[in-house]
Structures are given as structure tokens and as C-alpha cells.
Amino acid sequence: MIRLLLDLALTHIAGRGRQTAVSVLGVALGVGFSIAMAALMQGSQNDLIDTLVTEYPHVTVSVDTRKPRPQPASDVFDAAAYSGLRPRDDRRGILNPAAVESALRSWVPGRVSGTLALQATARYGGSDVGVQVIGIDPDRYVTVAPLADNMVQGRVADLKATASRIIMGDGVAEKLGASVGSTVTLSSSQGIARRFKVVGIFNSGVSAEDDVMVYVFLKNAQTLAEQSSAISDIRVSLDDPYQADAVADRIERTVALDAKSWQEANQSLLEAIFVRNVIMYTVVGAILLVAGFGIFNIVSTITHEKARDIAILKSLGFRAADMRRLFLLEGLAMGTVGSVLGWALGFALTMVLGSIRFEVKAEVEMTHLPVTVDWTHYALAAVFAMASAAIAGYLPARRAASLNPVDIIRGAT
Amino acid sequence: MTAPAAAPGDPPLIEALHAGRVLGGTVPVTLVKDATLTIGKGEFVAITGPSGSGKSSLLYLLGLLDHPTSGEVRIRGEATAGMDDDERASLRLATIGFVFQFHFLLPEFSALANVMIPMRRLGVRSDREMRTRAEEILASLGLADHGHKRPDQLSGGQRQRVAVARALANDPPLILADEPTGSLDTKSTGQVFDILDGIVRREGRTVVAVTHDLDLAGRMQRRIHLVDGMIVSDKAATAPVA
């Protein structure tokens, strides 16, 4: 029975070969471009998230915005106003950092490393460059950040030697005109100046880092800040980056410090990605809907052309539902062939796009288009295409099914 | 007058009781008016009348292609008025074979495939049985070597014979033919008529044929004559069957 309808459907379609080919091609192009677009969108999104997850700490623990100390008057009176209060500036960073760090290390499913960040001016030759100095414990820091992988020259472990040594971003080195072996002077805002020997250059791929960041041994940073054993941030790298929110929550509850997950830190970026996905699916849906019009057109033409066949089949004893199924099948057959061709086209397009290589010096350097082959894109595009083909086939099918055979037979005689 | 050849308790094959058909619209047109008739098994009935007299409309009512607007049509004693379209379609599929003035074969399918379509829809035979039966029917109608041809490769008479073969496909007790020889030459007309005659005589089926050819009608057993949608006479043919 269904084979008979399929025979009839294929015969009808074959009878309009060229028009059918155009409609099928319409669906195939729709599916193909949707898949290629989704591959590119998903690829760039994954690339971006990969960068976020590898380049940035999964959780950053830092001090809350500093507030003046609570005043006794507030305890006594219901309302009290103050003016001229300032936060204490005797100490900066996390209070009792050693205790906090070891507390975190005891339960966090990942690695922990305390750092001290401060602003300084780097001087070499005649040029001054404002830099962000990060004081690190090299052994621990490499477990929470990809610094070791980003080294262009030298090794992170070289920082540990007794003399003052520094690793700088390639952007900083370029601006200063310094290279490995040069000795640069760092002056902090406390007025402390120290000379550091360049032992390494890194390139993280993020210009915002490469152009301002320098790494020194933690002790040296504390000297520059005039604060021994101070730590301003604790970086946490998790085994599963997607637990960052939960871990950050727990840190905030247990140690009364500000803990930010990478998702929270990049919230606006992630929201932008979400909006981008909504736009993408809307466009994909629209493309496939348009492809559906081609199918509607041809199935509609067939129902007109084959009105006599419909009449004769109904008079032979075919039901209205058979006729509906017949033309629905025709739409779905075109949708199926279009989807399969579209898969091939989409895969080919994805491969071509993925193989294009070019150089861009932007925030994140890209050497090729990131593409992702994800079967859900293929399934989704086919589902969209089939749905629109089904609708496109059903509308004329309903009309054909309601056709009264006597009207046609009378008209023919 | 040919009396219904049915035993008591065995209802006639087809009955019309005061059946009428009026086309609605701003000016209603009466196609068939108050038609009452009974047709039994093994009858060869001609429906005649001037053009526009409602011959075909009566046939469509008898064949359940159209609904009567008054009265009723019964098939084997069963009222059809309460049936929905699907039930009527099922009844047509198994019980009634149609032959029209134009062959109405599906142009893309071979003669054999066309004959197999009603069988495939009914779906009670295996593929092999269907093919064998279709070949047998075609052979019995003198088309043994034409099964693989498409309708446009056949002559008018051959096409009409394929259409008869298709009507016979599901072995229905009743064949309704609407001007089956209307567009054929004399020779083909003779062939098709002989086939219909044979269906009645040898196979015991009932054939009801609309025709305006009084010579042909005269060779059938019974003739129902219509004028302006009314049955004006219903009697055994005067001329002896050749």
C-alpha cells in the first residue's frame, strides 16, 4: 500500500524532472548552507570558549571592593551619616593569604596558585612602558595558566633563580626594544625600582595580555609592592571548567572573599554568543522555509496537472487520506533527497571553509576559520527541511484529497 | 422485463429507491429524479437516453461516486447513505469496477501496472499473485503481448480494453461503464462490447453501461431509458441478443 503510493509519488516527481531538481536543489542549498553556517558559528564559539577556559583562570579569588571599616555610631543609632571616611591602606590584598590558599587547596577539585598583581613602569633604553606586574610562584602558576605553553623564548622555571628575573609579553618586549638577556628596570607606584633580567618572552595570542603583562617571582613582586607575603588574587584551575560557578559559590561562602567564575567574568560575552545563536537559528529556519516554497510550488503544480489521475484513483476506491499521503510523500521525498544532498554539500563547504588559512592580528589571533562538525547540526537542518517539506506538501495535498472525482470525470467527457 | 434473479433473502446487487440528484446553486439543476430500479446478479443493462438526460449521473449514483440528494442507493441490500467517504471508497474498491469513455489510465504506468493498481490498493494478494492475475486478465482480453506498453503506445481500443481489465482487477461483481465505446471506432467498439458481453455471460458479473448507441443497447438484455433525469422505460431489449 505505502509502496504503491511511493511508486505513484516517484512517478509524479519524475514526470517533472527539471522542476523537481530545482526544488531539491533549493532544499539542498538551504540545508548545506545552514550546516556550513552552523559549523562556523559553533566552531568560532567553541574556539572562543576554549580560549576563555585555557587562557583565563576558571575561578579568580580576590578581595571585595574595599570599604571603610564599620563605625561604632552605626551600632548605636538607627541612622548615622559619615563624611570623609577612607578604607585603610596599610595592607592590600587578601588577609592571611597562606591560610586561605591552603584551605582552598584542601577541597578544590583542581589547582590553586596565589599571585600578586601591581602596576609598574618598565624602563629600558629610552622608553617607558606601563606594565602589569604579576608576581607568581612559577611551579604552581604553570598548573593554573597556560604560560608554559605560551613561552616563545626561555622557560618559566628560569624565574626561580636567585637574581631578579622577568618574563614579558612579546608586545611589551617589542615596545621596550628589549630581548632575552636585556636588563629592564621596573618602578612601582610605591617608588621602589628594581632591575630585572629578561629570561623569557611569551605570546598568549591575546594582544591585551602580550602588550602589558610581565611575570616576576612572587617575592620580587612583594618587594616592589613593599608588602611582604601579600597576595592579591588566587587563581584556581579546575579539572572540569564547567564546575566553576559551583566552586566560586562555595569559596564565597567559606572564605568571605570575592570569587568569580570564568562564566561570570565573561557574562556579556556568553550572552552575546547566546543572542548570536538565536539569530543563527532564525536565519537557518528562514532559509529552509524559503526552500519549502519550491516544494510547495511543484507539489501544487502536480496536483493541478494530475487532477484527472486523482479523480480516477479516487473512483477506483482510493480514499481521501491516500491522496493526502501521496502528495505529502512527494513533498517528503523531495525534502529527503534535498536533505541528503544538503548534508554532502554542507560537509564539503565546512571542509573548504576549515581549510582556508589567513592571518589576522586582532584581539585573538586566528590563522584559520574554526569549524566544528556536529551531527546535531545535520539532524537539525534535516528536521527543519523535512518539516517545511511536509508543510509544503500537505497544503496542496489537502486540496487534492478533497477533490470530487465526479467533477473531473464530467469535465473530461 | 428481467426479474431480479435473486432468491428470497438474497438481496439484489444494486437498488435505487426514489434516488434523485439535484445540483445546488442559484439555479438548481435536476440531474436525476426519483429513480427506482433493481439490478441483480448477471445482468447486462444499458442506460440510454438523449444527451443531458442524466444517464451518467444515474451511473455515478449507482457507483457511489456521487451522493443522492433524495432517496437512496443500496448495494447488496446495504444502505449507503450513512457511509462516510472512506467506507464508500472501500466498497467501490472491492465491489465495483469502473470503465469510462476515456480510458483514464495512468499515463506513466505500463498496462500491467495500471491493472495492478486496484489490487495493490486492496492489498489481499501477494505481489506474484497480483502480477499473474493482471497478466491473465490482459491475456483474456487479447492483450497478452501489450502488458509492458504504456498507454500512449497502445491504440484507443487497446487502451479501453486495459481499462476494462483494470475494472476487473479486484474481481468485482459489478462493472459500471460510462460510454465505454464512446470514443472508439466500429471495430474496437465491437471488441469492447464482446468483452463486456463475455463478462456477463461467462463470468456471471453484472455490467451496467451507459450508451447513446441504440444498436449496442439493443444487444443488451435490459434497457433503462431516461429522459430529463426520469426513468421512462425499463424493459428487456426487443432485439434478440446476437
XYZ file of C-alpha atoms in Angstrom:
655
model
C 0.000 0.000 0.000
C 2.641 2.503 1.037
C 4.807 1.117 -1.768
C 2.041 1.795 -4.241
C 1.772 5.387 -3.025
C 5.542 5.700 -3.173
C 5.503 4.392 -6.763
C 2.869 6.939 -7.688
C 4.697 9.731 -5.877
C 8.023 8.981 -7.536
C 6.346 8.746 -10.923
C 4.778 12.150 -10.441
C 8.066 13.645 -9.343
C 9.984 12.034 -12.178
C 7.470 13.417 -14.632
C 8.597 16.901 -13.642
C 12.277 16.211 -13.568
C 13.749 19.618 -14.090
C 11.351 21.423 -11.769
C 11.875 18.740 -9.145
C 15.642 19.090 -9.494
C 15.362 22.825 -8.886
C 13.215 22.335 -5.781
C 15.503 19.636 -4.442
C 18.485 21.850 -5.144
C 16.750 24.633 -3.226
C 16.408 22.394 -0.192
C 19.961 21.076 -0.618
C 21.397 24.579 -0.765
C 19.335 25.585 2.251
C 20.455 22.573 4.259
C 24.048 22.841 3.030
C 24.492 26.495 3.824
C 22.726 26.099 7.149
C 25.129 23.346 8.113
C 28.161 25.298 6.953
C 26.956 28.362 8.822
C 26.247 26.364 11.955
C 29.684 24.707 11.699
C 31.323 28.106 11.506
C 29.245 29.594 14.307
C 29.723 26.598 16.565
C 33.388 26.422 15.659
C 34.098 30.029 16.488
C 32.072 29.704 19.670
C 34.000 26.628 20.757
C 37.235 28.356 19.837
C 36.298 31.359 21.933
C 35.231 29.267 24.903
C 38.378 27.164 24.588
C 40.404 30.353 24.753
C 38.457 31.529 27.774
C 38.886 28.206 29.536
C 42.566 27.792 28.781
C 43.768 31.387 28.959
C 41.816 32.633 31.934
C 41.621 31.192 35.425
C 38.476 29.166 35.965
C 37.905 30.920 39.250
C 39.619 34.083 40.414
C 39.531 34.786 44.139
C 40.205 38.399 45.025
C 39.407 40.965 47.675
C 35.997 42.556 47.672
C 35.783 46.192 46.813
C 37.457 47.834 49.748
C 35.124 49.601 52.140
C 35.833 51.834 55.121
C 35.633 49.986 58.396
C 32.202 49.974 60.080
C 31.869 52.847 62.549
C 30.654 52.352 66.166
C 27.988 55.027 65.735
C 26.114 52.741 63.344
C 25.712 50.194 66.112
C 24.204 52.706 68.484
C 21.999 54.829 66.282
C 19.373 53.802 63.762
C 20.642 56.315 61.250
C 24.114 57.729 61.000
C 25.916 59.653 58.289
C 29.659 59.994 57.855
C 31.850 62.017 55.626
C 35.480 61.723 54.758
C 35.876 58.032 55.627
C 38.580 56.141 53.731
C 39.452 52.476 53.556
C 42.659 51.626 55.396
C 45.594 51.446 53.093
C 48.088 49.783 55.385
C 47.687 46.428 53.740
C 46.475 45.397 50.321
C 45.415 42.028 49.062
C 43.970 39.062 50.835
C 44.277 38.942 54.614
C 46.164 35.926 55.834
C 46.777 34.600 52.309
C 48.691 31.485 53.319
C 45.759 30.185 55.372
C 43.233 30.927 52.638
C 45.352 29.264 49.984
C 45.903 26.095 51.952
C 42.201 25.992 52.891
C 41.256 26.117 49.232
C 43.855 23.583 48.294
C 42.295 21.162 50.751
C 38.978 20.816 48.890
C 39.006 22.490 45.476
C 38.930 19.862 42.676
C 41.802 21.393 40.780
C 44.886 23.530 41.282
C 45.376 26.761 43.210
C 48.006 29.456 42.885
C 48.259 32.817 44.632
C 49.538 35.828 42.702
C 50.207 39.466 43.408
C 49.327 41.970 40.712
C 50.551 45.567 40.677
C 51.097 48.372 38.245
C 54.596 49.435 37.379
C 56.596 51.237 34.734
C 59.156 49.287 32.780
C 62.143 51.218 31.513
C 64.678 50.031 29.014
C 66.890 52.167 26.939
C 64.978 55.382 26.417
C 61.437 54.003 26.514
C 58.953 53.802 29.388
C 56.070 51.319 29.150
C 53.287 50.898 31.695
C 53.038 47.255 32.605
C 51.036 44.995 34.830
C 53.388 43.025 37.007
C 52.209 39.604 38.121
C 54.165 38.020 40.901
C 53.952 34.245 40.650
C 55.188 31.068 42.193
C 56.438 29.547 38.910
C 55.894 25.891 39.888
C 52.314 26.462 40.923
C 51.428 29.083 38.386
C 52.084 26.820 35.405
C 49.431 24.463 36.736
C 46.695 27.128 36.612
C 47.674 29.073 33.485
C 48.984 28.110 30.055
C 52.076 30.303 30.486
C 54.487 27.428 29.911
C 52.806 26.648 26.561
C 52.899 30.278 25.534
C 56.622 30.724 26.032
C 58.325 31.794 22.823
C 61.788 32.009 24.383
C 63.080 30.786 27.734
C 61.282 28.733 30.364
C 59.006 29.703 33.245
C 61.224 27.854 35.701
C 64.048 30.292 34.885
C 62.270 32.836 37.133
C 63.243 30.850 40.218
C 66.932 31.737 40.144
C 68.153 33.960 42.915
C 68.732 37.054 40.828
C 65.762 39.193 39.812
C 64.404 37.876 36.584
C 61.422 38.702 34.414
C 59.316 37.133 31.659
C 57.493 39.601 29.429
C 54.854 39.550 26.710
C 56.216 39.863 23.208
C 54.260 43.106 22.810
C 55.958 44.627 25.854
C 59.362 43.451 24.648
C 58.755 44.973 21.267
C 57.648 48.312 22.728
C 60.652 48.424 25.003
C 63.023 47.119 22.366
C 64.197 44.562 24.933
C 65.084 40.943 24.237
C 66.209 37.924 26.240
C 69.306 38.925 28.159
C 68.393 42.612 28.422
C 68.076 44.137 31.845
C 64.998 46.313 32.361
C 64.075 48.469 35.328
C 60.647 48.202 36.959
C 59.427 51.112 39.119
C 56.327 50.552 41.211
C 53.895 53.233 42.368
C 55.448 52.882 45.818
C 58.573 54.352 44.301
C 60.586 51.173 44.504
C 62.765 50.434 41.492
C 64.439 47.127 40.769
C 66.415 45.823 37.835
C 65.310 42.587 36.224
C 66.997 40.432 33.651
C 64.759 39.237 30.810
C 64.825 35.423 30.741
C 61.778 34.706 28.663
C 59.221 36.061 26.189
C 55.672 34.767 25.894
C 52.912 35.110 23.376
C 49.446 34.160 24.637
C 47.608 35.056 21.446
C 45.658 37.709 23.337
C 47.125 41.102 22.461
C 45.658 42.688 25.584
C 47.940 40.421 27.622
C 51.001 40.316 25.417
C 51.208 44.113 25.287
C 51.064 44.796 29.070
C 51.871 41.746 31.157
C 55.164 40.810 32.738
C 55.811 37.993 35.198
C 58.277 38.105 38.072
C 58.919 35.833 41.028
C 56.310 36.404 43.757
C 58.869 37.600 46.314
C 60.149 40.228 43.878
C 56.638 41.499 43.283
C 56.066 41.727 47.027
C 59.245 43.768 47.317
C 58.067 46.127 44.582
C 54.732 46.478 46.400
C 56.532 46.974 49.698
C 54.372 44.253 51.209
C 55.973 41.019 52.186
C 53.796 37.901 51.842
C 50.910 39.865 50.217
C 48.708 38.141 47.673
C 46.064 39.970 45.671
C 44.468 37.142 43.692
C 44.207 33.413 43.931
C 43.791 31.660 40.621
C 42.012 28.341 40.523
C 42.160 25.902 37.628
C 39.533 23.187 37.790
C 39.533 19.683 36.398
C 36.076 20.406 35.000
C 35.819 24.058 33.934
C 32.007 23.856 33.960
C 32.001 23.438 37.736
C 33.434 26.922 38.083
C 30.138 28.508 39.161
C 29.593 25.982 41.928
C 33.162 26.223 43.163
C 33.063 30.031 43.119
C 29.871 29.952 45.176
C 31.404 27.694 47.772
C 34.545 29.817 48.013
C 32.460 32.941 48.603
C 30.522 31.223 51.360
C 33.525 29.742 53.129
C 36.226 32.399 52.998
C 34.277 35.660 52.599
C 36.240 36.696 49.548
C 35.069 37.640 46.091
C 35.238 34.589 43.810
C 34.456 34.958 40.148
C 33.957 32.050 37.757
C 35.094 32.423 34.175
C 31.462 32.375 33.082
C 30.644 35.248 35.422
C 33.710 37.188 34.343
C 32.727 36.786 30.684
C 28.991 37.022 31.154
C 28.396 39.643 28.494
C 30.416 37.603 26.012
C 28.432 34.470 26.756
C 25.203 36.436 26.441
C 26.371 37.717 23.074
C 27.015 34.142 21.990
C 23.505 33.184 23.031
C 21.999 36.064 21.058
C 24.156 35.070 18.107
C 22.810 31.525 18.269
C 19.243 32.772 18.334
C 19.969 34.852 15.246
C 21.607 31.888 13.565
C 18.689 29.541 14.139
C 16.252 32.177 12.949
C 18.182 32.637 9.715
C 18.544 28.870 9.240
C 14.809 28.437 9.768
C 14.067 31.200 7.272
C 16.390 29.704 4.637
C 14.713 26.321 4.932
C 11.242 27.843 4.922
C 12.095 29.544 1.639
C 13.353 26.226 0.298
C 9.970 24.808 1.300
C 8.245 27.211 -1.078
C 9.926 25.476 -4.017
C 8.419 22.198 -2.884
C 5.026 23.794 -2.358
C 5.218 25.146 -5.885
C 5.939 21.828 -7.531
C 3.570 19.695 -5.479
C 0.892 22.277 -6.151
C 1.621 22.097 -9.890
C 1.463 18.311 -9.796
C -1.901 18.276 -8.053
C -3.282 20.519 -10.777
C -1.681 18.564 -13.565
C -2.723 15.219 -12.150
C -6.268 16.175 -11.204
C -7.544 13.518 -13.625
C -5.328 10.827 -12.087
C -6.520 11.823 -8.643
C -10.122 11.552 -9.827
C -9.567 8.151 -11.366
C -7.716 6.807 -8.332
C -10.492 8.014 -6.070
C -13.135 6.452 -8.294
C -11.186 3.175 -8.210
C -11.564 3.204 -4.444
C -8.634 5.223 -3.096
C -9.501 7.242 -0.020
C -9.035 10.948 0.558
C -6.349 10.056 3.130
C -4.478 8.089 0.448
C -4.361 11.185 -1.730
C -3.150 13.309 1.182
C -0.439 10.773 1.907
C 0.529 10.601 -1.748
C 1.288 14.299 -2.055
C 2.731 14.521 1.423
C 5.086 11.730 0.363
C 6.066 13.708 -2.712
C 6.978 16.681 -0.563
C 8.843 14.486 1.908
C 10.653 12.621 -0.865
C 11.978 15.915 -2.184
C 12.797 17.015 1.344
C 14.700 13.781 1.971
C 16.741 13.907 -1.210
C 17.364 17.611 -0.626
C 18.488 16.948 2.949
C 20.902 14.194 1.955
C 22.382 16.276 -0.852
C 22.468 19.190 1.573
C 24.415 17.112 4.096
C 27.039 16.356 1.479
C 27.123 19.981 0.383
C 27.271 21.208 3.966
C 30.091 18.831 4.826
C 32.036 19.846 1.721
C 31.512 23.545 2.453
C 32.599 23.024 6.049
C 35.779 21.301 4.934
C 36.542 24.047 2.426
C 35.925 26.776 4.996
C 38.005 24.914 7.553
C 40.935 24.642 5.169
C 41.123 28.366 4.405
C 44.057 29.900 6.281
C 44.759 33.566 6.800
C 46.472 35.920 9.210
C 44.572 38.386 11.315
C 46.104 40.463 14.058
C 43.091 41.052 16.233
C 42.315 40.576 19.888
C 42.704 36.859 19.386
C 44.959 35.822 16.546
C 43.344 33.438 14.100
C 45.152 31.520 11.456
C 42.163 29.602 10.066
C 38.399 29.610 10.319
C 37.348 27.461 13.247
C 34.713 24.953 12.155
C 33.005 22.186 14.069
C 31.353 19.146 12.538
C 28.485 18.318 14.848
C 25.869 15.744 13.884
C 23.192 17.742 15.695
C 23.552 20.447 13.036
C 22.883 17.861 10.370
C 19.924 16.423 12.240
C 18.512 19.850 12.978
C 18.845 21.089 9.404
C 17.184 17.913 8.113
C 14.367 18.201 10.646
C 13.774 21.818 9.626
C 13.897 20.874 5.933
C 11.583 17.900 6.359
C 9.126 19.933 8.406
C 8.983 22.632 5.788
C 8.727 19.997 3.026
C 5.906 18.290 4.890
C 4.001 21.536 5.243
C 4.722 22.399 1.618
C 3.398 19.012 0.521
C 0.451 18.915 2.909
C -1.200 22.150 1.788
C -1.730 21.098 -1.856
C -2.329 17.506 -0.717
C -5.304 18.559 1.340
C -6.835 20.294 -1.653
C -6.177 17.309 -3.895
C -7.758 14.941 -1.395
C -10.961 16.937 -1.194
C -11.340 16.893 -4.968
C -14.617 15.327 -6.109
C -13.905 12.745 -8.829
C -17.287 13.256 -10.474
C -16.468 16.884 -11.221
C -13.317 15.898 -13.085
C -14.840 12.924 -14.897
C -17.810 15.033 -16.005
C -15.472 17.750 -17.177
C -13.464 15.293 -19.245
C -16.431 13.841 -21.098
C -38.832 -7.417 -18.094
C -35.993 -9.154 -16.444
C -36.994 -10.016 -12.946
C -34.291 -9.820 -10.302
C -32.762 -13.263 -10.389
C -32.246 -13.324 -6.674
C -33.674 -15.831 -4.306
C -35.672 -14.506 -1.346
C -33.344 -13.390 1.419
C -30.566 -12.766 -1.065
C -30.738 -9.018 -1.645
C -30.272 -7.661 -5.148
C -26.841 -6.436 -6.139
C -27.904 -2.873 -6.531
C -31.072 -0.981 -5.735
C -32.110 2.622 -6.187
C -35.122 3.802 -4.232
C -36.515 7.124 -5.422
C -32.967 8.307 -5.880
C -32.579 11.892 -7.054
C -29.698 14.220 -7.594
C -30.060 17.999 -7.702
C -27.060 20.220 -8.306
C -27.278 23.057 -5.860
C -26.599 26.633 -6.791
C -28.539 29.782 -7.507
C -30.467 27.888 -10.200
C -30.723 24.267 -9.026
C -30.326 21.723 -11.816
C -32.043 18.369 -11.549
C -29.798 15.616 -12.900
C -31.734 12.546 -11.772
C -35.264 12.465 -10.464
C -36.992 9.758 -8.478
C -35.106 6.825 -9.961
C -36.223 3.462 -8.668
C -34.644 0.334 -10.066
C -33.252 -3.007 -9.079
C -30.367 -4.752 -10.791
C -29.457 -8.311 -9.960
C -26.528 -10.572 -10.491
C -25.530 -11.495 -14.031
C -27.496 -8.753 -15.764
C -26.283 -6.765 -18.758
C -28.078 -3.429 -18.529
C -27.993 -0.472 -20.894
C -28.814 3.016 -19.704
C -29.877 5.091 -22.666
C -31.317 8.498 -23.278
C -30.651 11.715 -25.103
C -27.629 13.720 -24.098
C -28.202 15.624 -20.915
C -30.836 13.176 -19.791
C -28.872 12.226 -16.694
C -27.558 8.813 -17.826
C -24.084 9.327 -16.465
C -25.368 10.985 -13.318
C -27.504 7.951 -12.592
C -24.469 5.721 -13.144
C -22.384 7.801 -10.713
C -25.145 7.469 -8.126
C -25.253 3.705 -8.612
C -21.461 3.573 -8.401
C -21.306 5.572 -5.158
C -19.221 8.255 -6.821
C -21.943 10.772 -6.077
C -24.428 11.169 -3.245
C -28.149 11.201 -3.998
C -29.821 14.366 -2.699
C -33.039 12.401 -2.194
C -33.911 8.745 -1.940
C -31.208 6.143 -1.500
C -28.966 3.602 -3.148
C -28.371 0.162 -1.667
C -25.597 -2.226 -2.538
C -26.482 -5.836 -1.725
C -29.275 -4.571 0.448
C -26.980 -2.340 2.425
C -27.902 1.308 2.718
C -25.074 3.564 1.592
C -26.486 6.904 2.728
C -24.933 6.668 6.175
C -21.498 5.685 4.920
C -18.620 8.108 5.036
C -16.337 8.667 2.074
C -13.827 6.089 3.228
C -16.416 3.335 3.559
C -17.787 4.163 0.141
C -14.257 4.084 -1.259
C -13.660 0.635 0.261
C -16.928 -0.630 -1.161
C -16.031 0.717 -4.612
C -12.597 -0.822 -4.451
C -13.831 -4.352 -3.822
C -17.281 -4.369 -5.371
C -17.424 -2.039 -8.347
C -15.231 -1.678 -11.404
C -15.468 1.471 -13.496
C -14.859 1.966 -17.183
C -15.149 5.499 -18.537
C -15.442 6.920 -22.011
C -11.821 7.955 -21.861
C -9.581 5.197 -20.706
C -8.221 7.229 -17.740
C -5.188 5.019 -17.410
C -2.222 6.493 -15.547
C -0.022 7.627 -18.430
C 3.329 6.850 -16.768
C 2.489 3.253 -15.905
C 2.519 0.207 -18.157
C -0.726 -1.561 -18.953
C 0.185 -4.285 -16.490
C 0.994 -1.764 -13.736
C -2.282 0.037 -14.377
C -4.223 -3.198 -13.969
C -2.334 -3.952 -10.764
C -3.100 -0.609 -9.097
C -6.543 -1.540 -7.675
C -5.141 -4.874 -6.479
C -2.238 -3.194 -4.779
C -4.616 -0.776 -3.081
C -6.766 -3.655 -1.850
C -3.642 -5.500 -0.751
C -5.039 -9.023 -0.308
C -2.825 -10.709 -2.909
C 0.907 -11.189 -2.906
C 2.995 -9.360 -5.497
C 3.378 -12.504 -7.548
C -0.341 -13.311 -7.451
C -1.203 -9.776 -8.472
C 1.152 -9.911 -11.436
C -0.127 -13.302 -12.507
C -3.727 -12.203 -12.229
C -3.093 -8.989 -14.150
C -1.367 -10.965 -16.907
C -4.251 -13.405 -17.044
C -6.855 -10.691 -17.325
C -4.908 -8.901 -20.038
C -4.417 -12.164 -21.913
C -8.115 -12.953 -21.679
C -8.818 -9.582 -23.280
C -6.373 -10.272 -26.100
C -3.620 -8.055 -24.745
C -1.137 -10.715 -23.731
C 1.728 -9.057 -25.576
C 0.935 -5.499 -24.565
C 1.319 -5.621 -20.802
C 4.636 -3.792 -20.762
C 3.440 -0.946 -23.005
C 2.483 2.441 -21.707
C -0.982 3.772 -22.623
C 0.449 6.132 -25.252
C 1.923 3.127 -27.062
C -1.479 1.460 -27.371
C -4.375 2.071 -29.742
C -7.646 3.537 -28.485
C -9.350 0.154 -28.457
C -6.431 -1.476 -26.666
C -6.420 1.249 -24.033
C -10.098 0.784 -23.401
C -9.558 -2.938 -23.035
C -6.820 -2.262 -20.496
C -9.298 -0.040 -18.670
C -11.770 -2.941 -18.617
C -9.009 -5.196 -17.322
C -8.326 -2.699 -14.549
C -12.044 -2.640 -13.672
C -11.929 -6.427 -13.384
C -8.754 -6.471 -11.291
C -10.336 -6.962 -7.887
C -12.870 -9.425 -9.249
C -15.876 -7.147 -8.575
C -19.415 -8.467 -9.111
C -20.429 -5.174 -10.727
C -18.917 -3.272 -13.663
C -20.178 0.224 -14.384
C -19.294 1.596 -17.783
C -19.877 5.163 -18.875
C -19.968 5.301 -22.676
C -17.250 2.624 -22.829
C -17.239 2.699 -26.636
C -17.987 6.383 -26.986
C -14.630 7.307 -28.437
C -13.857 4.115 -30.354
C -14.162 3.100 -33.991
C -16.579 0.397 -35.080
C -14.120 -2.450 -34.888
C -12.877 -1.567 -31.413
C -16.425 -0.921 -30.308
C -17.307 -4.441 -31.333
C -14.331 -5.868 -29.447
C -15.064 -3.981 -26.241
C -18.754 -4.833 -26.427
C -17.959 -8.507 -26.902
C -15.695 -8.393 -23.886
C -18.403 -6.831 -21.713
C -20.882 -9.342 -23.027
C -18.468 -12.152 -22.185
C -18.006 -10.824 -18.680
C -21.735 -11.155 -18.140
C -22.243 -14.472 -19.882
C -19.166 -16.368 -18.846
C -18.264 -14.836 -15.530
C -21.737 -14.014 -14.270
C -20.892 -10.426 -13.427
C -23.312 -7.569 -13.770
C -22.491 -4.873 -16.315
C -24.341 -1.585 -16.399
C -23.333 0.525 -19.379
C -24.396 3.999 -20.325
C -24.573 4.351 -24.066
C -26.177 6.510 -26.678
C -25.668 3.785 -29.292
C -29.117 2.270 -29.629
C -27.781 -0.572 -31.717
C -25.495 -1.629 -28.883
C -28.205 -1.083 -26.298
C -30.432 -3.347 -28.327
C -27.905 -6.160 -27.953
C -28.029 -5.988 -24.165
C -30.523 -7.879 -22.017
C -32.201 -4.918 -20.476
C -32.539 -1.274 -21.343
C -33.321 1.587 -18.993
C -34.279 4.728 -20.857
C -34.025 8.159 -19.310
C -35.498 11.460 -20.386
C -34.862 14.608 -18.387
C -33.499 12.612 -15.475
C -36.550 10.372 -15.195
C -36.726 6.692 -15.999
C -39.352 6.456 -18.714
C -38.915 2.806 -19.568
C -37.174 -0.224 -18.109
C -37.599 -3.365 -20.133
C -35.898 -6.296 -21.754
C -34.277 -5.394 -25.049
C -36.529 -6.033 -28.022
C -33.804 -7.147 -30.366
C -32.509 -10.629 -29.702
C -29.002 -10.795 -28.448
C -26.655 -11.670 -31.257
